Amino acid sequence: MQSVGFVVQPNFQVLGFAAMTVFEIANTTVKDNFYDIALLSENGGMVRSSAGFSVETKSFDNTELDTVVILAGIVIQPVTSGLLSFIRKSAANARRLAAPCIGAFILAEAGVLGDRRATTHWAFARELQNRYPKLKVEEDRIFIIDGPIWTSAGMTAAIDLALAMVEKDLGVEIARTVARNLVIYHRRAGGQSQFSALLEMEPKSDRIQKALDFAKQNLKSELSVEDLADAANLGPRQFSRAFRAETGQSPAKAVENLRVETARVLMEQGRLSMDVIAIETGFADRERMRRAFLRAFGQSPQAIRRISRITA
């Protein structure tokens, strides 16, 4: 049995409990209590969440834990000396120590991150780097594993992090079954971007959104301006003007961003060759895809795939 301790402090964010559910479902999947889950705090007893309700916790003791997950709040707040001491002890004794979202600040304050690679929610990444300059903060990552230390992006990324832990402990098929039971994607790769091309464009009208949806579903096709304009029920010139006004991009640039984003996900999944990915995402050949990746990320597709294998 593997002991997993979730550590909370006052005003913790309850979405972090979604990661706890991953381990709970893993237990029911293998029909055994493989994970012994505990909710911990410095003093034990009731701890109030940022949502206003309280949960019952056990106080820190000398029990050695296999996995320790530090749940943070929605804002950065002072850390008690007792929690810092517990984290340092856990870093020395636990097999892995994890901190979703801005929990990375707590690990850094405890001094257990050192000069490791780490990530956090994109909105706090620059602040994390500025406060702890020795860190190698990678703000565009879902989660990062550096030795025994695991950090992840926003709270929903804690689900991906927990699924990756289950996969390492129990195998990929169990992790996939857990994901299906939770009705979620198997898991996003650790190196996957926190950002979405569709979300960043945020069109204001249903017509432009319809054109983007059409493009996303037909990336393998040529996707000319005329094709997108037809999907939006607009003339090509009117469509181009409206598209740029609403998204800040030309239709051609938006399509390239969608292709790059989809190609990157396929690369991180690691099941298809570069040639197949180039065809499936509409780049037609590897060279066109390589040039698009250099424009978008400053890195080649091969470099992106290597990074995803290290961080997954």
Tab-separated table of C-alpha atoms in Angstrom:
chain	number	residue	atom	x	y	z
A	1	MET	CA	0.000	0.000	0.000
A	2	GLN	CA	1.252	3.459	-0.962
A	3	SER	CA	0.442	6.310	1.430
A	4	VAL	CA	-0.547	9.607	-0.201
A	5	GLY	CA	-0.820	12.706	1.965
A	6	PHE	CA	-2.665	15.783	0.711
A	7	VAL	CA	-1.578	18.816	2.723
A	8	VAL	CA	-3.879	21.810	3.150
A	9	GLN	CA	-3.582	25.169	4.874
A	10	PRO	CA	-6.337	27.740	5.520
A	11	ASN	CA	-7.985	29.060	2.315
A	12	PHE	CA	-6.821	26.122	0.201
A	13	GLN	CA	-8.444	25.713	-3.218
A	14	VAL	CA	-10.833	22.747	-3.285
A	15	LEU	CA	-10.270	21.912	-6.958
A	16	GLY	CA	-7.067	20.245	-5.835
A	17	PHE	CA	-9.249	17.471	-4.440
A	18	ALA	CA	-9.776	16.325	-8.043
A	19	ALA	CA	-6.276	14.846	-7.875
A	20	MET	CA	-7.298	12.965	-4.737
A	21	THR	CA	-10.186	11.431	-6.678
A	22	VAL	CA	-7.728	10.021	-9.232
A	23	PHE	CA	-6.124	7.893	-6.509
A	24	GLU	CA	-9.553	6.952	-5.125
A	25	ILE	CA	-10.728	5.697	-8.524
A	26	ALA	CA	-7.433	3.867	-9.007
A	27	ASN	CA	-8.207	1.918	-5.824
A	28	THR	CA	-11.612	0.855	-7.135
A	29	THR	CA	-10.114	0.023	-10.539
A	30	VAL	CA	-7.574	-2.433	-9.151
A	31	LYS	CA	-10.129	-3.595	-6.534
A	32	ASP	CA	-7.595	-3.036	-3.794
A	33	ASN	CA	-6.608	-0.179	-1.498
A	34	PHE	CA	-3.322	0.378	-3.301
A	35	TYR	CA	-3.339	4.003	-2.151
A	36	ASP	CA	-3.961	4.993	1.464
A	37	ILE	CA	-5.149	8.603	1.183
A	38	ALA	CA	-4.890	11.073	4.071
A	39	LEU	CA	-5.793	14.761	4.392
A	40	LEU	CA	-3.217	16.565	6.518
A	41	SER	CA	-2.609	19.979	8.053
A	42	GLU	CA	-0.140	21.431	10.515
A	43	ASN	CA	-2.469	21.392	13.530
A	44	GLY	CA	-5.101	18.906	12.410
A	45	GLY	CA	-8.832	19.404	12.918
A	46	MET	CA	-11.052	21.530	10.701
A	47	VAL	CA	-9.404	23.648	7.983
A	48	ARG	CA	-11.420	26.223	6.069
A	49	SER	CA	-11.252	26.252	2.265
A	50	SER	CA	-11.334	29.292	-0.020
A	51	ALA	CA	-14.917	28.276	-0.897
A	52	GLY	CA	-15.985	28.810	2.702
A	53	PHE	CA	-16.523	25.271	3.978
A	54	SER	CA	-14.158	23.303	6.204
A	55	VAL	CA	-12.711	19.790	6.028
A	56	GLU	CA	-11.420	17.464	8.737
A	57	THR	CA	-7.670	16.835	8.702
A	58	LYS	CA	-5.024	14.892	10.615
A	59	SER	CA	-2.044	16.716	12.058
A	60	PHE	CA	1.515	16.135	10.883
A	61	ASP	CA	3.166	13.243	12.705
A	62	ASN	CA	6.111	10.927	12.187
A	63	THR	CA	4.324	8.715	9.674
A	64	GLU	CA	6.476	8.347	6.558
A	65	LEU	CA	4.520	9.009	3.370
A	66	ASP	CA	5.233	7.672	-0.104
A	67	THR	CA	3.716	10.698	-1.866
A	68	VAL	CA	3.069	14.191	-0.498
A	69	VAL	CA	0.903	16.673	-2.414
A	70	ILE	CA	0.874	20.306	-1.267
A	71	LEU	CA	-2.440	21.993	-2.114
A	72	ALA	CA	-2.309	25.786	-2.358
A	73	GLY	CA	-4.909	28.532	-2.381
A	74	ILE	CA	-5.954	30.890	-5.135
A	75	VAL	CA	-3.533	33.569	-3.944
A	76	ILE	CA	0.019	33.376	-2.628
A	77	GLN	CA	0.005	33.551	1.151
A	78	PRO	CA	2.567	33.302	3.988
A	79	VAL	CA	3.760	29.821	4.903
A	80	THR	CA	4.148	28.749	8.523
A	81	SER	CA	7.431	27.420	9.866
A	82	GLY	CA	5.678	24.159	10.747
A	83	LEU	CA	4.621	23.556	7.147
A	84	LEU	CA	8.078	24.454	5.842
A	85	SER	CA	9.642	21.986	8.262
A	86	PHE	CA	7.198	19.258	7.194
A	87	ILE	CA	8.001	19.858	3.517
A	88	ARG	CA	11.750	19.609	4.137
A	89	LYS	CA	11.254	16.371	6.036
A	90	SER	CA	9.017	15.028	3.234
A	91	ALA	CA	11.600	15.949	0.603
A	92	ALA	CA	14.127	13.823	2.481
A	93	ASN	CA	11.881	10.837	3.203
A	94	ALA	CA	9.034	10.621	0.644
A	95	ARG	CA	9.409	9.015	-2.776
A	96	ARG	CA	7.850	12.042	-4.438
A	97	LEU	CA	6.759	15.520	-3.430
A	98	ALA	CA	4.213	17.361	-5.564
A	99	ALA	CA	2.778	20.867	-5.711
A	100	PRO	CA	0.013	21.763	-8.164
A	101	CYS	CA	-0.474	25.365	-9.272
A	102	ILE	CA	1.011	28.007	-6.946
A	103	GLY	CA	2.017	25.297	-4.498
A	104	ALA	CA	5.380	25.601	-6.256
A	105	PHE	CA	5.937	28.810	-4.272
A	106	ILE	CA	5.628	26.804	-1.046
A	107	LEU	CA	8.180	24.225	-2.203
A	108	ALA	CA	10.540	26.997	-3.285
A	109	GLU	CA	10.156	28.799	0.043
A	110	ALA	CA	11.003	25.551	1.836
A	111	GLY	CA	14.193	25.363	-0.218
A	112	VAL	CA	13.510	21.962	-1.748
A	113	LEU	CA	13.353	23.127	-5.363
A	114	GLY	CA	16.865	24.586	-5.506
A	115	ASP	CA	17.816	24.975	-9.158
A	116	ARG	CA	15.374	22.346	-10.430
A	117	ARG	CA	13.004	22.707	-13.356
A	118	ALA	CA	9.475	23.619	-12.249
A	119	THR	CA	6.204	25.018	-13.516
A	120	THR	CA	3.153	26.751	-12.081
A	121	HIS	CA	0.024	28.525	-13.287
A	122	TRP	CA	1.004	30.735	-16.221
A	123	ALA	CA	-0.230	33.893	-14.447
A	124	PHE	CA	2.296	33.369	-11.620
A	125	ALA	CA	5.240	31.933	-13.553
A	126	ARG	CA	7.172	35.203	-13.926
A	127	GLU	CA	6.727	35.991	-10.233
A	128	LEU	CA	7.986	32.531	-9.277
A	129	GLN	CA	11.071	33.038	-11.440
A	130	ASN	CA	11.704	36.526	-10.038
A	131	ARG	CA	11.361	35.432	-6.419
A	132	TYR	CA	13.551	32.356	-6.845
A	133	PRO	CA	16.021	33.147	-9.641
A	134	LYS	CA	17.922	29.851	-9.308
A	135	LEU	CA	14.825	27.953	-10.434
A	136	LYS	CA	14.360	26.971	-14.063
A	137	VAL	CA	10.708	27.979	-14.429
A	138	GLU	CA	8.993	26.692	-17.580
A	139	GLU	CA	5.695	28.538	-17.726
A	140	ASP	CA	4.312	26.757	-20.797
A	141	ARG	CA	4.098	23.247	-19.334
A	142	ILE	CA	1.209	21.180	-17.943
A	143	PHE	CA	3.474	19.482	-15.406
A	144	ILE	CA	7.153	18.826	-14.843
A	145	ILE	CA	8.925	15.952	-13.111
A	146	ASP	CA	12.431	16.746	-11.916
A	147	GLY	CA	13.702	13.844	-9.848
A	148	PRO	CA	11.327	13.332	-6.897
A	149	ILE	CA	9.731	16.784	-7.293
A	150	TRP	CA	6.533	17.178	-9.322
A	151	THR	CA	4.995	20.570	-10.145
A	152	SER	CA	2.013	21.379	-12.339
A	153	ALA	CA	0.143	24.278	-13.884
A	154	GLY	CA	-3.349	25.358	-12.773
A	155	MET	CA	-5.414	23.144	-10.477
A	156	THR	CA	-6.981	21.077	-13.281
A	157	ALA	CA	-3.440	20.098	-14.305
A	158	ALA	CA	-3.215	18.318	-10.941
A	159	ILE	CA	-5.466	15.665	-12.520
A	160	ASP	CA	-2.897	15.101	-15.280
A	161	LEU	CA	-0.155	14.979	-12.668
A	162	ALA	CA	-2.041	12.419	-10.549
A	163	LEU	CA	-2.809	10.272	-13.611
A	164	ALA	CA	0.890	10.296	-14.488
A	165	MET	CA	1.661	9.053	-10.967
A	166	VAL	CA	-0.909	6.256	-11.304
A	167	GLU	CA	0.576	5.337	-14.679
A	168	LYS	CA	4.051	5.039	-13.164
A	169	ASP	CA	2.738	2.986	-10.223
A	170	LEU	CA	0.150	0.732	-11.860
A	171	GLY	CA	0.724	0.959	-15.617
A	172	VAL	CA	-0.758	2.770	-18.553
A	173	GLU	CA	-3.896	0.627	-18.859
A	174	ILE	CA	-4.959	1.271	-15.274
A	175	ALA	CA	-4.361	5.003	-15.752
A	176	ARG	CA	-6.466	4.966	-18.919
A	177	THR	CA	-9.265	3.132	-17.132
A	178	VAL	CA	-9.190	5.699	-14.320
A	179	ALA	CA	-9.382	8.509	-16.874
A	180	ARG	CA	-12.334	6.866	-18.647
A	181	ASN	CA	-14.141	6.457	-15.322
A	182	LEU	CA	-13.604	10.163	-14.677
A	183	VAL	CA	-14.785	10.940	-18.249
A	184	ILE	CA	-11.635	12.834	-19.100
A	185	TYR	CA	-8.866	12.598	-21.668
A	186	HIS	CA	-6.305	9.919	-20.696
A	187	ARG	CA	-3.883	12.602	-19.621
A	188	ARG	CA	-2.201	15.555	-21.228
A	189	ALA	CA	1.527	15.116	-21.656
A	190	GLY	CA	3.668	16.995	-19.171
A	191	GLY	CA	5.308	19.028	-21.921
A	192	GLN	CA	2.005	20.088	-23.440
A	193	SER	CA	1.292	23.805	-23.608
A	194	GLN	CA	-0.939	25.462	-21.004
A	195	PHE	CA	-2.357	27.644	-23.769
A	196	SER	CA	-4.958	27.002	-26.459
A	197	ALA	CA	-4.969	28.666	-29.877
A	198	LEU	CA	-8.777	28.662	-29.913
A	199	LEU	CA	-9.038	30.230	-26.470
A	200	GLU	CA	-6.462	32.886	-27.260
A	201	MET	CA	-8.391	34.055	-30.335
A	202	GLU	CA	-11.740	34.391	-28.528
A	203	PRO	CA	-13.947	35.467	-31.464
A	204	LYS	CA	-16.913	37.651	-30.571
A	205	SER	CA	-19.414	36.333	-33.118
A	206	ASP	CA	-20.885	32.878	-33.729
A	207	ARG	CA	-19.979	33.126	-37.430
A	208	ILE	CA	-16.248	33.457	-36.800
A	209	GLN	CA	-16.409	30.780	-34.114
A	210	LYS	CA	-18.145	28.487	-36.610
A	211	ALA	CA	-15.304	29.065	-39.091
A	212	LEU	CA	-12.709	28.218	-36.439
A	213	ASP	CA	-14.570	25.072	-35.455
A	214	PHE	CA	-14.724	24.076	-39.112
A	215	ALA	CA	-10.977	24.643	-39.445
A	216	LYS	CA	-10.223	22.597	-36.322
A	217	GLN	CA	-12.265	19.676	-37.672
A	218	ASN	CA	-10.736	19.821	-41.157
A	219	LEU	CA	-7.059	20.547	-40.598
A	220	LYS	CA	-6.055	17.901	-43.137
A	221	SER	CA	-7.750	19.938	-45.898
A	222	GLU	CA	-6.271	22.985	-47.622
A	223	LEU	CA	-8.566	25.427	-45.745
A	224	SER	CA	-8.545	28.437	-48.030
A	225	VAL	CA	-10.133	31.753	-47.065
A	226	GLU	CA	-13.030	30.807	-49.327
A	227	ASP	CA	-13.567	27.554	-47.392
A	228	LEU	CA	-13.625	29.390	-44.063
A	229	ALA	CA	-15.843	32.148	-45.433
A	230	ASP	CA	-18.359	29.551	-46.639
A	231	ALA	CA	-18.405	27.993	-43.159
A	232	ALA	CA	-19.159	31.443	-41.719
A	233	ASN	CA	-21.776	32.229	-44.424
A	234	LEU	CA	-19.852	35.365	-45.419
A	235	GLY	CA	-18.114	36.588	-48.558
A	236	PRO	CA	-14.302	36.157	-48.566
A	237	ARG	CA	-13.481	39.874	-48.208
A	238	GLN	CA	-16.084	40.491	-45.538
A	239	PHE	CA	-14.948	37.355	-43.718
A	240	SER	CA	-11.264	38.333	-43.779
A	241	ARG	CA	-12.025	41.798	-42.366
A	242	ALA	CA	-14.322	40.419	-39.671
A	243	PHE	CA	-11.909	37.632	-38.769
A	244	ARG	CA	-8.959	39.966	-38.243
A	245	ALA	CA	-11.100	42.451	-36.309
A	246	GLU	CA	-12.335	39.767	-33.912
A	247	THR	CA	-9.195	37.641	-33.454
A	248	GLY	CA	-6.323	39.967	-34.237
A	249	GLN	CA	-4.981	37.438	-36.745
A	250	SER	CA	-5.323	36.701	-40.421
A	251	PRO	CA	-7.237	33.520	-41.305
A	252	ALA	CA	-4.019	31.947	-42.642
A	253	LYS	CA	-2.127	32.636	-39.405
A	254	ALA	CA	-4.980	31.285	-37.291
A	255	VAL	CA	-5.087	28.063	-39.307
A	256	GLU	CA	-1.332	27.663	-38.927
A	257	ASN	CA	-1.640	28.121	-35.142
A	258	LEU	CA	-4.352	25.459	-34.978
A	259	ARG	CA	-2.223	23.088	-37.045
A	260	VAL	CA	0.844	23.665	-34.880
A	261	GLU	CA	-1.131	23.148	-31.678
A	262	THR	CA	-2.672	19.889	-32.927
A	263	ALA	CA	0.653	18.637	-34.305
A	264	ARG	CA	2.344	19.332	-30.979
A	265	VAL	CA	-0.241	17.267	-29.091
A	266	LEU	CA	0.242	14.364	-31.527
A	267	MET	CA	4.003	14.561	-31.109
A	268	GLU	CA	3.726	14.485	-27.329
A	269	GLN	CA	1.500	11.415	-27.520
A	270	GLY	CA	4.358	9.744	-29.381
A	271	ARG	CA	2.327	7.277	-31.437
A	272	LEU	CA	2.680	8.740	-34.948
A	273	SER	CA	5.706	9.486	-37.079
A	274	MET	CA	6.582	13.055	-38.044
A	275	ASP	CA	5.593	12.392	-41.657
A	276	VAL	CA	2.139	11.149	-40.658
A	277	ILE	CA	1.611	14.063	-38.260
A	278	ALA	CA	2.530	16.541	-41.001
A	279	ILE	CA	-0.060	15.006	-43.321
A	280	GLU	CA	-2.794	14.654	-40.680
A	281	THR	CA	-2.499	18.293	-39.601
A	282	GLY	CA	-2.456	19.733	-43.115
A	283	PHE	CA	1.221	20.714	-43.376
A	284	ALA	CA	1.622	18.126	-46.166
A	285	ASP	CA	5.346	17.619	-45.496
A	286	ARG	CA	7.834	17.752	-42.623
A	287	GLU	CA	9.690	20.813	-43.913
A	288	ARG	CA	6.582	23.026	-43.919
A	289	MET	CA	5.763	21.768	-40.430
A	290	ARG	CA	9.320	22.452	-39.242
A	291	ARG	CA	9.197	26.064	-40.452
A	292	ALA	CA	5.835	26.606	-38.732
A	293	PHE	CA	7.196	25.212	-35.445
A	294	LEU	CA	10.222	27.489	-35.612
A	295	ARG	CA	7.901	30.481	-36.099
A	296	ALA	CA	5.616	29.434	-33.239
A	297	PHE	CA	8.047	28.052	-30.650
A	298	GLY	CA	11.554	28.808	-31.863
A	299	GLN	CA	12.123	25.042	-31.768
A	300	SER	CA	11.908	22.232	-34.280
A	301	PRO	CA	9.304	19.447	-34.016
A	302	GLN	CA	12.095	17.006	-33.098
A	303	ALA	CA	13.120	19.226	-30.163
A	304	ILE	CA	9.514	19.456	-28.975
A	305	ARG	CA	9.189	15.670	-29.046
A	306	ARG	CA	12.437	15.194	-27.128
A	307	ILE	CA	11.287	17.642	-24.434
A	308	SER	CA	7.916	15.889	-24.095
A	309	ARG	CA	9.658	12.539	-23.539
A	310	ILE	CA	11.752	14.041	-20.754
A	311	THR	CA	8.845	15.798	-19.000
A	312	ALA	CA	6.153	13.115	-19.435
